Every structure is written in C-alpha cells, then in structure tokens.
Short mmCIF file of C-alpha atoms and ligand atoms in Angstrom, two decimals:
data_model
loop_
_atom_site.label_atom_id
_atom_site.label_comp_id
_atom_site.label_asym_id
_atom_site.label_seq_id
_atom_site.Cartn_x
_atom_site.Cartn_y
_atom_site.Cartn_z
CA MET A 19 142.72 94.07 189.48
CA LYS A 20 142.64 97.33 187.52
CA LYS A 21 139.48 98.00 185.52
CA GLU A 22 140.55 98.26 181.89
CA LYS A 23 139.88 96.17 178.82
CA VAL A 24 143.04 95.94 176.78
CA LEU A 25 143.58 94.95 173.13
CA VAL A 26 147.07 94.01 171.93
CA ILE A 27 147.35 94.14 168.13
CA GLY A 28 150.22 92.10 166.68
CA ALA A 29 150.37 90.03 169.87
CA GLY A 30 152.00 87.02 168.19
CA GLY A 31 155.35 88.80 167.70
CA GLN A 32 158.51 88.92 169.80
CA ILE A 33 157.26 91.63 172.19
CA GLY A 34 153.58 90.73 172.09
CA VAL A 35 153.67 87.25 173.54
CA GLU A 36 155.53 88.45 176.64
CA LEU A 37 153.66 91.74 176.98
CA VAL A 38 150.27 90.00 176.88
CA ALA A 39 151.34 87.70 179.73
CA ALA A 40 152.51 90.68 181.80
CA LEU A 41 149.34 92.69 181.10
CA ARG A 42 147.20 89.72 182.10
CA THR A 43 148.77 89.69 185.56
CA ILE A 44 147.73 93.34 185.97
CA TYR A 45 144.27 93.38 184.38
CA GLY A 46 143.22 89.72 184.56
CA ALA A 47 143.43 87.21 181.70
CA ASP A 48 139.90 87.84 180.44
CA ASN A 49 140.47 91.60 180.21
CA VAL A 50 143.44 91.40 177.83
CA VAL A 51 142.62 90.34 174.27
CA ALA A 52 145.58 89.14 172.23
CA SER A 53 145.09 89.64 168.50
CA ASP A 54 147.15 88.87 165.46
CA ILE A 55 146.70 88.41 161.72
CA ARG A 56 147.53 84.70 162.11
CA GLN A 57 144.55 82.37 162.39
CA GLU A 58 146.36 80.17 164.85
CA ALA A 59 147.46 81.76 168.11
CA HIS A 60 151.17 81.65 169.03
CA PRO A 61 151.70 78.70 171.43
CA MET A 62 152.35 81.14 174.28
CA LEU A 63 148.96 82.77 173.69
CA LYS A 64 146.94 79.57 173.31
CA ASP A 65 144.31 78.81 175.94
CA ARG A 66 145.55 81.55 178.26
CA GLY A 67 142.94 84.19 177.54
CA PRO A 68 140.91 85.67 174.68
CA TYR A 69 142.43 85.63 171.18
CA ALA A 70 141.08 87.41 168.09
CA VAL A 71 142.19 87.36 164.45
CA LEU A 72 142.65 91.00 163.41
CA ASP A 73 144.55 92.63 160.55
CA ALA A 74 146.27 95.75 161.95
CA THR A 75 145.60 97.64 158.71
CA ASN A 76 141.85 96.92 158.69
CA GLY A 77 140.61 100.00 160.55
CA ALA A 78 136.93 99.11 160.13
CA ALA A 79 137.36 95.67 161.70
CA ILE A 80 139.47 97.11 164.52
CA ARG A 81 136.93 99.85 165.27
CA GLU A 82 134.10 97.33 165.25
CA PHE A 83 136.02 95.06 167.63
CA ILE A 84 136.93 97.91 169.99
CA VAL A 85 133.31 99.07 170.21
CA ARG A 86 131.84 95.58 170.53
CA GLU A 87 134.29 94.41 173.18
CA ARG A 88 134.30 97.75 175.05
CA ILE A 89 138.09 98.03 174.74
CA THR A 90 139.60 100.92 176.74
CA GLN A 91 143.34 100.63 175.92
CA VAL A 92 145.21 99.45 172.83
CA TYR A 93 148.82 98.35 172.32
CA LEU A 94 149.64 98.38 168.59
CA LEU A 95 152.69 96.17 168.05
CA ALA A 96 152.23 95.03 164.45
CA ALA A 97 155.08 96.34 162.27
CA VAL A 98 157.47 95.50 159.46
CA LEU A 99 161.01 95.84 160.89
CA SER A 100 164.19 97.28 159.41
CA ALA A 101 165.64 94.44 157.33
CA THR A 102 162.33 93.15 155.94
CA GLY A 103 161.23 96.73 155.30
CA GLU A 104 164.12 97.36 152.91
CA LYS A 105 162.99 94.44 150.73
CA ASP A 106 159.58 96.00 150.07
CA PRO A 107 159.56 99.64 151.25
CA ALA A 108 156.06 100.44 149.96
CA ARG A 109 154.54 97.53 151.88
CA ALA A 110 156.46 98.45 155.05
CA TRP A 111 155.30 102.06 154.85
CA ASP A 112 151.72 100.97 154.23
CA ILE A 113 151.52 98.53 157.11
CA ASN A 114 153.42 100.66 159.62
CA MET A 115 151.63 103.94 158.89
CA GLN A 116 148.11 102.79 158.00
CA SER A 117 147.79 100.75 161.16
CA LEU A 118 148.89 103.68 163.34
CA LEU A 119 146.91 106.47 161.66
CA GLN A 120 143.69 104.47 161.69
CA LEU A 121 144.15 103.54 165.32
CA LEU A 122 144.86 107.13 166.39
CA ASP A 123 141.56 108.21 164.82
CA ILE A 124 139.65 105.36 166.41
CA ALA A 125 141.27 106.12 169.78
CA VAL A 126 140.05 109.73 169.71
CA GLN A 127 136.57 108.89 168.43
CA GLU A 128 136.00 105.95 170.78
CA LYS A 129 137.62 107.78 173.72
CA LEU A 130 140.27 105.18 174.56
CA THR A 131 142.03 105.96 177.83
CA LYS A 132 145.52 105.13 176.50
CA VAL A 133 147.36 103.91 173.41
CA TYR A 134 150.83 102.35 173.26
CA TRP A 135 152.82 102.30 170.04
CA PRO A 136 156.49 101.25 169.87
CA SER A 137 159.16 103.31 168.15
CA SER A 138 162.79 102.31 167.66
CA ILE A 139 166.40 103.46 167.64
CA ALA A 140 165.90 103.18 163.86
CA VAL A 141 164.56 106.76 163.93
CA PHE A 142 168.20 107.86 164.10
CA GLY A 143 170.41 107.95 161.03
CA PRO A 144 174.01 108.45 159.94
CA THR A 145 173.89 112.20 160.64
CA THR A 146 172.98 111.58 164.32
CA PRO A 147 175.86 111.57 166.85
CA ARG A 148 176.38 107.81 167.33
CA ASP A 149 177.59 107.59 170.93
CA ASN A 150 175.24 108.27 173.85
CA THR A 151 172.65 109.51 171.38
CA MET A 152 170.43 112.02 173.12
CA GLN A 153 166.63 112.12 173.31
CA GLU A 154 166.58 115.26 171.20
CA THR A 155 169.17 115.36 168.45
CA VAL A 156 169.52 115.22 164.66
CA ILE A 157 166.95 112.72 163.36
CA GLU A 158 167.29 111.73 159.70
CA PRO A 159 166.42 108.04 159.33
CA ARG A 160 167.56 106.28 156.16
CA THR A 161 165.50 103.08 156.30
CA VAL A 162 161.80 102.92 155.49
CA TYR A 163 161.25 101.40 158.93
CA GLY A 164 163.05 104.33 160.57
CA ILE A 165 161.16 106.86 158.47
CA SER A 166 157.84 105.25 159.44
CA LYS A 167 158.81 105.24 163.12
CA TYR A 168 159.84 108.91 163.07
CA ALA A 169 156.70 109.92 161.18
CA GLY A 170 154.68 107.84 163.63
CA GLU A 171 156.24 109.61 166.61
CA LEU A 172 155.28 112.96 165.10
CA TRP A 173 151.72 111.74 164.54
CA CYS A 174 151.48 110.54 168.14
CA GLN A 175 152.68 113.92 169.34
CA TYR A 176 150.18 115.63 167.03
CA TYR A 177 147.23 113.57 168.30
CA HIS A 178 148.24 114.33 171.85
CA GLN A 179 148.51 118.08 171.23
CA ARG A 180 145.45 118.37 169.02
CA TRP A 181 143.05 115.89 170.65
CA GLY A 182 144.55 115.25 174.08
CA LEU A 183 145.07 111.56 173.26
CA ASP A 184 147.17 109.79 175.88
CA VAL A 185 149.52 107.96 173.52
CA ARG A 186 152.89 106.79 174.83
CA SER A 187 155.93 105.32 173.13
CA ILE A 188 159.47 103.97 173.56
CA ARG A 189 162.38 103.88 171.10
CA TYR A 190 163.33 100.23 171.64
CA PRO A 191 166.90 99.15 171.04
CA GLY A 192 167.54 95.58 169.77
CA LEU A 193 165.48 93.24 171.97
CA ILE A 194 166.78 89.87 173.11
CA SER A 195 164.45 87.14 174.30
CA TRP A 196 164.29 83.37 174.64
CA LYS A 197 160.51 82.84 174.78
CA SER A 198 159.77 84.17 171.31
CA ALA A 199 161.77 84.84 168.16
CA PRO A 200 162.33 88.22 166.53
CA GLY A 201 161.61 88.62 162.82
CA GLY A 202 163.08 90.83 160.15
CA GLY A 203 165.29 93.10 162.26
CA THR A 204 168.94 94.14 162.00
CA THR A 205 169.55 93.34 165.67
CA ASP A 206 168.16 89.77 165.35
CA TYR A 207 171.69 88.32 165.29
CA ALA A 208 171.87 88.86 169.05
CA VAL A 209 169.08 86.30 169.53
CA GLU A 210 170.15 83.84 166.80
CA ILE A 211 173.65 83.64 168.26
CA TYR A 212 172.41 82.04 171.50
CA HIS A 213 170.33 79.44 169.65
CA GLU A 214 173.24 78.55 167.35
CA ALA A 215 175.74 78.47 170.21
CA LEU A 216 173.66 75.82 171.99
CA LYS A 217 172.71 73.88 168.85
CA ASN A 218 175.89 73.93 166.76
CA GLY A 219 178.58 75.56 168.89
CA ARG A 220 179.23 78.10 166.15
CA TYR A 221 177.60 81.11 164.47
CA THR A 222 178.11 83.11 161.29
CA CYS A 223 177.16 86.70 162.03
CA PHE A 224 175.62 88.97 159.39
CA LEU A 225 177.22 92.02 161.04
CA ALA A 226 180.94 92.76 161.39
CA GLU A 227 182.64 91.94 164.67
CA ASP A 228 183.04 95.54 165.84
CA THR A 229 179.46 96.70 165.12
CA TYR A 230 178.21 98.19 168.40
CA LEU A 231 174.44 98.55 168.78
CA PRO A 232 172.17 99.42 171.73
CA MET A 233 170.44 96.30 173.09
CA MET A 234 168.04 95.31 175.88
CA TYR A 235 166.84 92.09 177.48
CA MET A 236 163.12 91.47 177.00
CA ASP A 237 162.44 91.39 180.77
CA ASP A 238 163.63 95.00 180.99
CA ALA A 239 161.70 96.00 177.86
CA ILE A 240 158.41 94.58 179.16
CA ARG A 241 158.86 96.12 182.60
CA GLY A 242 159.81 99.47 181.04
CA THR A 243 156.78 99.41 178.74
CA ILE A 244 154.42 98.73 181.63
CA GLU A 245 156.08 101.32 183.86
CA LEU A 246 155.72 103.93 181.13
CA MET A 247 152.04 103.06 180.63
CA GLU A 248 151.35 103.06 184.38
CA ALA A 249 153.19 106.33 185.06
CA PRO A 250 150.97 109.24 186.15
CA VAL A 251 150.10 111.40 183.16
CA GLU A 252 151.97 114.46 184.48
CA LYS A 253 155.25 112.49 184.34
CA ILE A 254 154.97 111.97 180.59
CA GLN A 255 156.51 115.18 179.41
CA THR A 256 157.46 114.12 175.92
CA ARG A 257 154.98 112.72 173.43
CA MET A 258 157.71 111.75 171.04
CA ALA A 259 159.00 108.27 171.98
CA TYR A 260 161.39 107.92 174.92
CA ASN A 261 165.00 106.79 174.42
CA LEU A 262 165.54 103.67 176.56
CA SER A 263 168.90 102.09 177.14
CA ALA A 264 170.30 99.05 178.92
CA MET A 265 173.55 97.91 177.24
CA SER A 266 175.59 98.23 174.10
CA PHE A 267 177.82 95.52 172.67
CA SER A 268 179.38 94.22 169.46
CA PRO A 269 179.13 90.69 167.99
CA ALA A 270 182.68 90.01 169.23
CA GLU A 271 181.66 90.97 172.78
CA ILE A 272 178.50 88.86 172.87
CA ALA A 273 180.56 85.94 171.52
CA ALA A 274 183.06 86.43 174.36
CA ALA A 275 180.20 86.48 176.88
CA ILE A 276 178.88 83.19 175.46
CA ARG A 277 182.39 81.68 175.64
CA GLU A 278 182.30 82.21 179.42
CA HIS A 279 179.66 79.44 179.43
CA ILE A 280 180.57 77.48 176.27
CA PRO A 281 184.37 77.80 175.90
CA SER A 282 184.43 75.99 172.53
CA PHE A 283 181.97 78.43 170.89
CA THR A 284 183.25 79.99 167.65
CA ILE A 285 181.98 82.88 165.54
CA ASP A 286 182.78 84.10 162.06
CA TYR A 287 181.52 87.08 160.12
CA ALA A 288 179.78 87.48 156.76
CA PRO A 289 178.30 90.99 156.77
CA ASP A 290 175.37 91.46 154.38
CA PHE A 291 172.99 94.35 153.53
CA ARG A 292 172.09 94.70 157.22
CA GLN A 293 175.59 96.05 157.92
CA GLN A 294 174.72 99.28 156.17
CA ILE A 295 171.56 99.65 158.26
CA ALA A 296 173.52 99.06 161.47
CA ASN A 297 176.20 101.56 160.39
CA GLY A 298 173.55 104.29 160.34
CA TRP A 299 172.28 103.60 163.87
CA PRO A 300 173.59 104.79 167.24
CA ARG A 301 176.25 102.76 169.02
CA SER A 302 174.76 103.67 172.40
CA ILE A 303 171.81 105.63 173.74
CA ASP A 304 171.42 108.32 176.39
CA ASP A 305 168.13 107.72 178.22
CA THR A 306 168.44 110.35 180.95
CA THR A 307 165.04 111.80 180.01
CA ALA A 308 163.19 108.52 180.70
CA ARG A 309 165.18 108.03 183.91
CA GLN A 310 164.23 111.52 185.06
CA HIS A 311 160.61 111.63 183.90
CA TRP A 312 159.29 108.25 185.04
CA ASN A 313 162.20 106.69 186.87
CA TRP A 314 163.28 104.14 184.25
CA LYS A 315 166.11 101.79 185.31
CA HIS A 316 167.45 98.75 183.48
CA GLU A 317 168.41 95.57 185.35
CA PHE A 318 170.16 93.31 182.84
CA ASP A 319 173.68 93.77 181.48
CA LEU A 320 175.39 91.52 178.92
CA ALA A 321 176.76 88.99 181.44
CA ARG A 322 173.49 88.59 183.34
CA MET A 323 171.44 88.38 180.15
CA THR A 324 173.77 85.77 178.64
CA ALA A 325 173.55 83.54 181.71
CA ASP A 326 169.75 83.81 181.68
CA MET A 327 169.40 83.22 177.93
CA LEU A 328 171.62 80.13 177.95
CA LYS A 329 169.94 78.68 181.05
CA ASN A 330 166.46 79.13 179.67
CA LEU A 331 167.23 78.06 176.11
CA SER A 332 168.99 74.88 177.33
CA GLY A 333 165.90 74.11 179.41
CA LYS A 334 163.75 74.45 176.30
C1 AKB B 417 165.31 96.07 164.09
O1 AKB B 417 166.45 95.62 164.13
O2 AKB B 417 164.76 96.45 163.05
C2 AKB B 417 164.56 96.24 165.39
C3 AKB B 417 164.72 97.60 165.96
C4 AKB B 417 166.03 98.05 166.46
O3 AKB B 417 163.77 98.32 166.03
N1 AKB B 417 164.99 95.25 166.33
#
C-alpha cells in the first residue's frame, strides 16, 4: 500500500463515490477519507471507510481537518454544474471558486503532496472550433460553470508556477455511470436515457437529436484520473487541465445503440434551455496531449458502454 492520507471533498457525487472506492484499493480504506456536505453518507460510501461531514466552502474547517487527520493529498470534487449553475450564477461562482481558492492556499501552507481538481469541456465556448477541439485553442466560456472552470484552471497553473504546488486536472466530457447519478449537468441525458429505457421503454430528451457532445464512461474517467495523479511529475507538462476524450455521440445515436438491446425503445425530443449550453460546447475533443504526456488511452466506446450500462442497471 502507498503511504498517503487522502481526503476527497464532495465524495457523495457522481465521480466521488467511484473514485473513493478506487483510491481505497490503492491506499487502503482507512487512508482515504470520503467527505461531503450531506450528513448521511451516500450508500456506496457507508461502512466502507472513514466519512466526514465537510462543507467545501468552509476553508477553516477543511484546514483544521487536514491538519488534525494528517492529510497529504486532496481531491476537490464539489461543484455546481452547468445547468444548475445557470439558475443561480452567483451561488455557482461562489461555491466553485471559493472552495478551490481556499484549498490551494491550504495546500501550499500545509505542504500537501498533490491536489486534484476537475475541470470540464465547459471551459470551451461558441468561438472555439467545435470538432476535435485542441488542448490549446480559443477559450471563451459562456456559462458560469465554464467561466469558473477556466478561471480555476488558471489559478491551478498560477499556484504551480508561483508555489510549486503539484495540482493536476482533467477537462471531463459528459460522464456516464450506473453506480451513481449525475446532477445538474447538460450531459445528464446520456445517463437518464438508460434508466428510462429499462423502466419505461421510452425517453424524452432535453437536447435535440443531432446534438453531438464528447462523452466518457465512468470506468475510463476513474482510471484516467488515477493515472494522471500517479504519473511521474516530469510527465505533467501542462498545469492547465488536460483534454480527455473517449467518444462523441448524439441523442439519436445513443438511442440507436440502446435499440440494439431493447428494439422497442423510443425517443422523442423536447429541447430546453440546456440546448443553448450544448450548442456552445465542442462536438468532439482532441486529447493528443494527454496521450503523449502520460499515455492516456480510453477503453469504452458507445456500443461497449451501452452493453455494460444496460447489464448493470438491469441487475440493480
Ligand atoms: C455538465 O454537463 O455540466 C458536466 C460537464 C460536461 O462538465 N457533465
């Protein structure tokens, strides 16, 4: 077992519950503390290792916890995502930025060995080339979530340059998982559709049928996150977040993939305010930089992910 004591903030979310389990296999269950603002631990976090109630924006409480528990690494996952963020931009900005800026300070002062903070394809905007969007390109986000992620990337880069902090980050595409639900994102339809296909045999999609977005299966996202964090420091040559890609599909294409397993499945479309957000994001991502720097490779495509999602969700 590696000797680190890890704190995951916002562990009860879609990424957190799976990341905590993966980290516990590397560092040992007792050395990975899951924390969330919710009093009650997510069922996947219950009785499987230490759990703490922590508000990501309460820097004093987080510092006190880090010092008391001799934490050496922190993963900060708490965030307000794109769709929820547009409903209350000031709150989204506050939560997303306060939590990061306070943690970066604590990390320098308490000499943490590493920090992980997720970014998103939401950093890109309508002025970015939308196909095979490069690592370095025009970046003018138009959602508060995207603005906070881009600002956050710049802060991470600043803390690395100024203080030598080892902070690493990934621009996640839409993440699809069966163990835990997403919340408040524009790409959430690609999870809901599987649940509805199994439950009701039909789905009304909040994006139009030809809306292509970059997507990734959670297994790949967790493996990629851990590979980035485990990579030797000299491989991490960008301290902005890495583009990471696995697949790109539209609602019509995911529906067709589901029909391979459930031929009677039907979909209709009722685009809402999330369509405009999706229209400003890339259709596909170029992740050559991550592939070259630390050997990133995805494993799941749409067909393989669909088979796995439907098998696991039916078992549930
Ligand atoms: C969202 O839709 O807001 C997120 C994301 C792409 O970061 N899933």
